Tab-separated table of C-alpha atoms in Angstrom:
chain	number	residue	atom	x	y	z
A	1	UNK	CA	26.357	-12.262	-9.022
A	2	UNK	CA	25.585	-15.650	-10.582
A	3	UNK	CA	28.956	-17.071	-9.556
A	4	UNK	CA	28.392	-15.918	-5.976
A	5	UNK	CA	24.803	-17.167	-5.908
A	6	UNK	CA	25.786	-20.495	-7.432
A	7	UNK	CA	28.211	-21.305	-4.633
A	8	UNK	CA	25.903	-20.037	-1.914
A	9	UNK	CA	23.095	-22.265	-3.215
A	10	UNK	CA	25.493	-25.180	-3.709
A	11	UNK	CA	27.148	-24.793	-0.292
A	12	UNK	CA	24.879	-27.213	1.660
A	13	UNK	CA	25.586	-30.028	-0.800
A	14	UNK	CA	29.298	-29.348	-1.112
A	15	UNK	CA	29.710	-28.762	2.628
A	16	UNK	CA	27.846	-31.904	3.588
A	17	UNK	CA	29.791	-34.047	1.136
A	18	UNK	CA	33.178	-32.621	2.152
A	19	UNK	CA	32.325	-32.988	5.843
A	20	UNK	CA	31.518	-36.661	5.315
A	21	UNK	CA	34.671	-37.547	3.375
A	22	UNK	CA	36.822	-35.442	5.751
A	23	UNK	CA	35.711	-37.228	8.898
A	24	UNK	CA	38.675	-37.761	11.212
A	25	UNK	CA	40.705	-34.921	9.717
A	26	UNK	CA	41.759	-31.848	11.611
A	27	UNK	CA	40.395	-28.401	10.771
A	28	UNK	CA	43.850	-27.403	9.530
A	29	UNK	CA	43.952	-30.347	7.119
A	30	UNK	CA	40.394	-29.641	5.972
A	31	UNK	CA	41.080	-25.962	5.267
A	32	UNK	CA	44.342	-26.764	3.487
A	33	UNK	CA	42.846	-29.488	1.271
A	34	UNK	CA	39.482	-27.853	0.542
A	35	UNK	CA	40.341	-24.152	0.356
A	36	UNK	CA	43.996	-23.429	-0.279
A	37	UNK	CA	44.866	-26.224	-2.720
A	38	UNK	CA	41.797	-25.688	-4.981
A	39	UNK	CA	42.273	-21.927	-4.744
A	40	UNK	CA	45.906	-22.186	-5.848
A	41	UNK	CA	44.954	-24.497	-8.728
A	42	UNK	CA	42.237	-22.045	-9.821
A	43	UNK	CA	44.745	-19.191	-9.791
A	44	UNK	CA	47.126	-21.246	-11.945
A	45	UNK	CA	44.248	-22.151	-14.303
A	46	UNK	CA	43.093	-18.543	-14.710
A	47	UNK	CA	46.653	-17.276	-15.063
A	48	UNK	CA	47.625	-19.657	-17.866
A	49	UNK	CA	44.369	-19.646	-19.808
A	50	UNK	CA	43.524	-15.990	-19.237
A	51	UNK	CA	47.068	-14.881	-19.899
A	52	UNK	CA	47.219	-16.869	-23.138
A	53	UNK	CA	43.878	-15.436	-24.295
A	54	UNK	CA	45.116	-11.905	-23.603
A	55	UNK	CA	48.374	-12.635	-25.452
A	56	UNK	CA	46.502	-13.996	-28.474
A	57	UNK	CA	44.244	-10.954	-28.556
A	58	UNK	CA	46.906	-8.262	-28.075
A	59	UNK	CA	49.916	-9.642	-29.939
A	60	UNK	CA	48.637	-12.155	-32.506
A	61	UNK	CA	45.497	-10.401	-33.718
A	62	UNK	CA	43.136	-13.148	-32.622
A	63	UNK	CA	39.466	-12.419	-31.935
A	64	UNK	CA	39.237	-15.132	-29.283
A	65	UNK	CA	38.287	-12.625	-26.561
A	66	UNK	CA	35.445	-11.144	-28.610
A	67	UNK	CA	34.162	-14.574	-29.647
A	68	UNK	CA	34.339	-15.913	-26.107
A	69	UNK	CA	32.539	-12.869	-24.716
A	70	UNK	CA	29.802	-13.262	-27.318
A	71	UNK	CA	29.294	-16.941	-26.482
A	72	UNK	CA	30.345	-17.552	-22.886
A	73	UNK	CA	28.857	-21.054	-22.824
A	74	UNK	CA	31.386	-22.221	-25.441
A	75	UNK	CA	34.242	-19.909	-24.444
A	76	UNK	CA	36.495	-22.784	-23.376
A	77	UNK	CA	36.154	-24.561	-26.713
A	78	UNK	CA	36.605	-21.300	-28.629
A	79	UNK	CA	39.851	-20.734	-26.754
A	80	UNK	CA	41.111	-24.293	-27.245
A	81	UNK	CA	40.577	-24.007	-31.015
A	82	UNK	CA	43.253	-21.304	-31.049
A	83	UNK	CA	45.826	-23.644	-29.499
A	84	UNK	CA	47.730	-26.605	-30.946
A	85	UNK	CA	46.335	-30.130	-30.526
A	86	UNK	CA	42.759	-28.856	-30.269
A	87	UNK	CA	41.604	-32.172	-31.749
A	88	UNK	CA	42.812	-33.795	-28.523
A	89	UNK	CA	42.194	-31.074	-25.941
A	90	UNK	CA	38.550	-30.376	-26.863
A	91	UNK	CA	37.352	-34.005	-26.484
A	92	UNK	CA	39.440	-34.304	-23.313
A	93	UNK	CA	37.767	-31.184	-21.922
A	94	UNK	CA	34.344	-32.627	-22.725
A	95	UNK	CA	35.239	-35.802	-20.831
A	96	UNK	CA	36.403	-33.768	-17.836
A	97	UNK	CA	33.218	-31.668	-17.890
A	98	UNK	CA	31.112	-34.832	-18.055
A	99	UNK	CA	33.077	-36.251	-15.110
A	100	UNK	CA	32.448	-33.052	-13.158
A	101	UNK	CA	28.702	-33.246	-13.822
A	102	UNK	CA	28.503	-36.928	-12.838
A	103	UNK	CA	30.476	-36.499	-9.616
A	104	UNK	CA	28.519	-33.345	-8.700
A	105	UNK	CA	25.170	-35.066	-9.214
A	106	UNK	CA	26.403	-38.099	-7.291
A	107	UNK	CA	27.471	-35.998	-4.307
A	108	UNK	CA	24.235	-33.983	-4.489
A	109	UNK	CA	22.072	-37.098	-4.421
A	110	UNK	CA	24.135	-38.457	-1.535
A	111	UNK	CA	23.756	-35.330	0.576
A	112	UNK	CA	20.064	-34.908	-0.325
A	113	UNK	CA	19.467	-38.550	0.574
A	114	UNK	CA	21.316	-38.126	3.858
A	115	UNK	CA	19.306	-35.042	4.813
A	116	UNK	CA	15.970	-36.546	3.806
A	117	UNK	CA	16.776	-39.779	5.667
A	118	UNK	CA	17.168	-37.949	8.974
A	119	UNK	CA	20.953	-37.788	8.956
A	120	UNK	CA	21.606	-41.379	7.873
A	121	UNK	CA	25.092	-41.379	6.331
A	122	UNK	CA	24.245	-44.450	4.250
A	123	UNK	CA	21.053	-43.494	2.381
A	124	UNK	CA	19.309	-46.221	0.431
A	125	UNK	CA	19.947	-46.618	-3.273
A	126	UNK	CA	16.279	-45.981	-4.030
A	127	UNK	CA	16.346	-42.674	-2.170
A	128	UNK	CA	19.479	-41.552	-4.000
A	129	UNK	CA	17.937	-42.612	-7.306
A	130	UNK	CA	14.842	-40.542	-6.510
A	131	UNK	CA	16.893	-37.425	-5.880
A	132	UNK	CA	18.985	-38.054	-8.992
A	133	UNK	CA	15.863	-38.283	-11.167
A	134	UNK	CA	14.396	-35.225	-9.429
A	135	UNK	CA	17.515	-33.128	-10.060
A	136	UNK	CA	17.749	-34.285	-13.692
A	137	UNK	CA	14.082	-33.488	-14.392
A	138	UNK	CA	14.446	-30.011	-12.873
A	139	UNK	CA	17.544	-29.325	-14.956
A	140	UNK	CA	15.758	-30.425	-18.127
A	141	UNK	CA	12.724	-28.318	-17.207
A	142	UNK	CA	14.740	-25.161	-16.584
A	143	UNK	CA	16.750	-25.564	-19.784
A	144	UNK	CA	13.610	-26.176	-21.834
A	145	UNK	CA	11.916	-23.080	-20.390
A	146	UNK	CA	14.646	-20.541	-20.971
A	147	UNK	CA	18.047	-22.150	-21.174
A	148	UNK	CA	21.022	-21.243	-19.019
A	149	UNK	CA	19.785	-17.698	-18.333
A	150	UNK	CA	16.700	-19.069	-16.564
A	151	UNK	CA	18.872	-21.409	-14.528
A	152	UNK	CA	21.105	-18.501	-13.520
A	153	UNK	CA	18.145	-16.375	-12.422
A	154	UNK	CA	16.670	-19.229	-10.395
A	155	UNK	CA	20.033	-19.849	-8.736
A	156	UNK	CA	20.263	-16.192	-7.701
A	157	UNK	CA	16.713	-16.201	-6.299
A	158	UNK	CA	17.089	-19.443	-4.346
A	159	UNK	CA	20.556	-18.521	-3.085
A	160	UNK	CA	19.351	-15.534	-1.090
A	161	UNK	CA	17.689	-17.540	1.750
A	162	UNK	CA	20.842	-19.606	2.094
A	163	UNK	CA	22.734	-16.462	3.096
A	164	UNK	CA	20.855	-16.451	6.398
A	165	UNK	CA	21.389	-20.197	6.797
A	166	UNK	CA	25.094	-19.809	6.049
A	167	UNK	CA	25.482	-17.062	8.664
A	168	UNK	CA	23.713	-19.254	11.239
A	169	UNK	CA	25.939	-22.190	10.307
A	170	UNK	CA	29.063	-20.066	10.806
A	171	UNK	CA	27.797	-18.926	14.210
A	172	UNK	CA	26.999	-22.509	15.195
A	173	UNK	CA	30.436	-23.670	14.003
A	174	UNK	CA	32.238	-21.179	16.242
A	175	UNK	CA	29.961	-22.115	19.129
A	176	UNK	CA	30.679	-25.813	18.641
A	177	UNK	CA	34.422	-25.217	18.344
A	178	UNK	CA	34.417	-23.172	21.548
A	179	UNK	CA	32.509	-25.903	23.372
A	180	UNK	CA	34.818	-28.605	22.036
A	181	UNK	CA	37.875	-26.594	23.072
A	182	UNK	CA	36.563	-26.260	26.625
A	183	UNK	CA	35.813	-29.973	26.823
A	184	UNK	CA	39.291	-30.803	25.538
A	185	UNK	CA	40.983	-28.532	28.073
A	186	UNK	CA	38.857	-29.952	30.883
A	187	UNK	CA	39.601	-33.514	29.787
A	188	UNK	CA	43.314	-32.808	29.636
A	189	UNK	CA	43.151	-31.264	33.112
A	190	UNK	CA	41.303	-34.268	34.505
A	191	UNK	CA	43.790	-36.657	32.921
A	192	UNK	CA	46.713	-34.686	34.316
A	193	UNK	CA	45.133	-34.646	37.790
A	194	UNK	CA	44.395	-38.375	37.765
A	195	UNK	CA	47.912	-39.100	36.549
A	196	UNK	CA	49.358	-36.961	39.357
A	197	UNK	CA	47.255	-38.782	41.973
A	198	UNK	CA	48.323	-42.122	40.563
A	199	UNK	CA	51.978	-41.134	40.690
A	200	UNK	CA	51.596	-40.005	44.323
A	201	UNK	CA	49.975	-43.316	45.262
A	202	UNK	CA	52.746	-45.255	43.557
A	203	UNK	CA	55.391	-43.219	45.361
A	204	UNK	CA	53.672	-43.858	48.729
A	205	UNK	CA	53.567	-47.581	48.019
A	206	UNK	CA	57.265	-47.593	47.218
A	207	UNK	CA	58.017	-45.807	50.505
């Protein structure tokens, strides 16, 4: 439930950021780059890491599965300790996680600044800084109150209203696509008609 709620609550930020950086791309390119490629990479990730954890547990007598289940927050590091070169892979993973957090906060402040600035795609630095400080203070507050469990519960609660918003957004997307399709067909028809008239006039002039 938390994983579902997390993405529902995070959808406006992710969607707004992806829409901005994908401007000028076709829907096919957007779906391929934002859905299929990440989905395939996630499947590869889960297959290799999950498969190795299962192999260690069933055939090598490791307790990595039990330890990871008991401490899900550190499950990645518990798993990496069972593999060679953990001295390198654990710090590298921490760098990647830090990069993920920084880029996520950056995109969140950008989208929040854009929405609060009335749709301005270049929000001011001060506005983005305000939202960055606001997000950081809320994260610190939630962790100090009850840790990650509190954050999970809040995400589930706040994600529910976004279900309605998401459904409305999907409806509006199909409506906009239908309208755009009609305008494109009409424009192509007008262009074809004007081209035909022009060709007829040129043929009459030649005669």
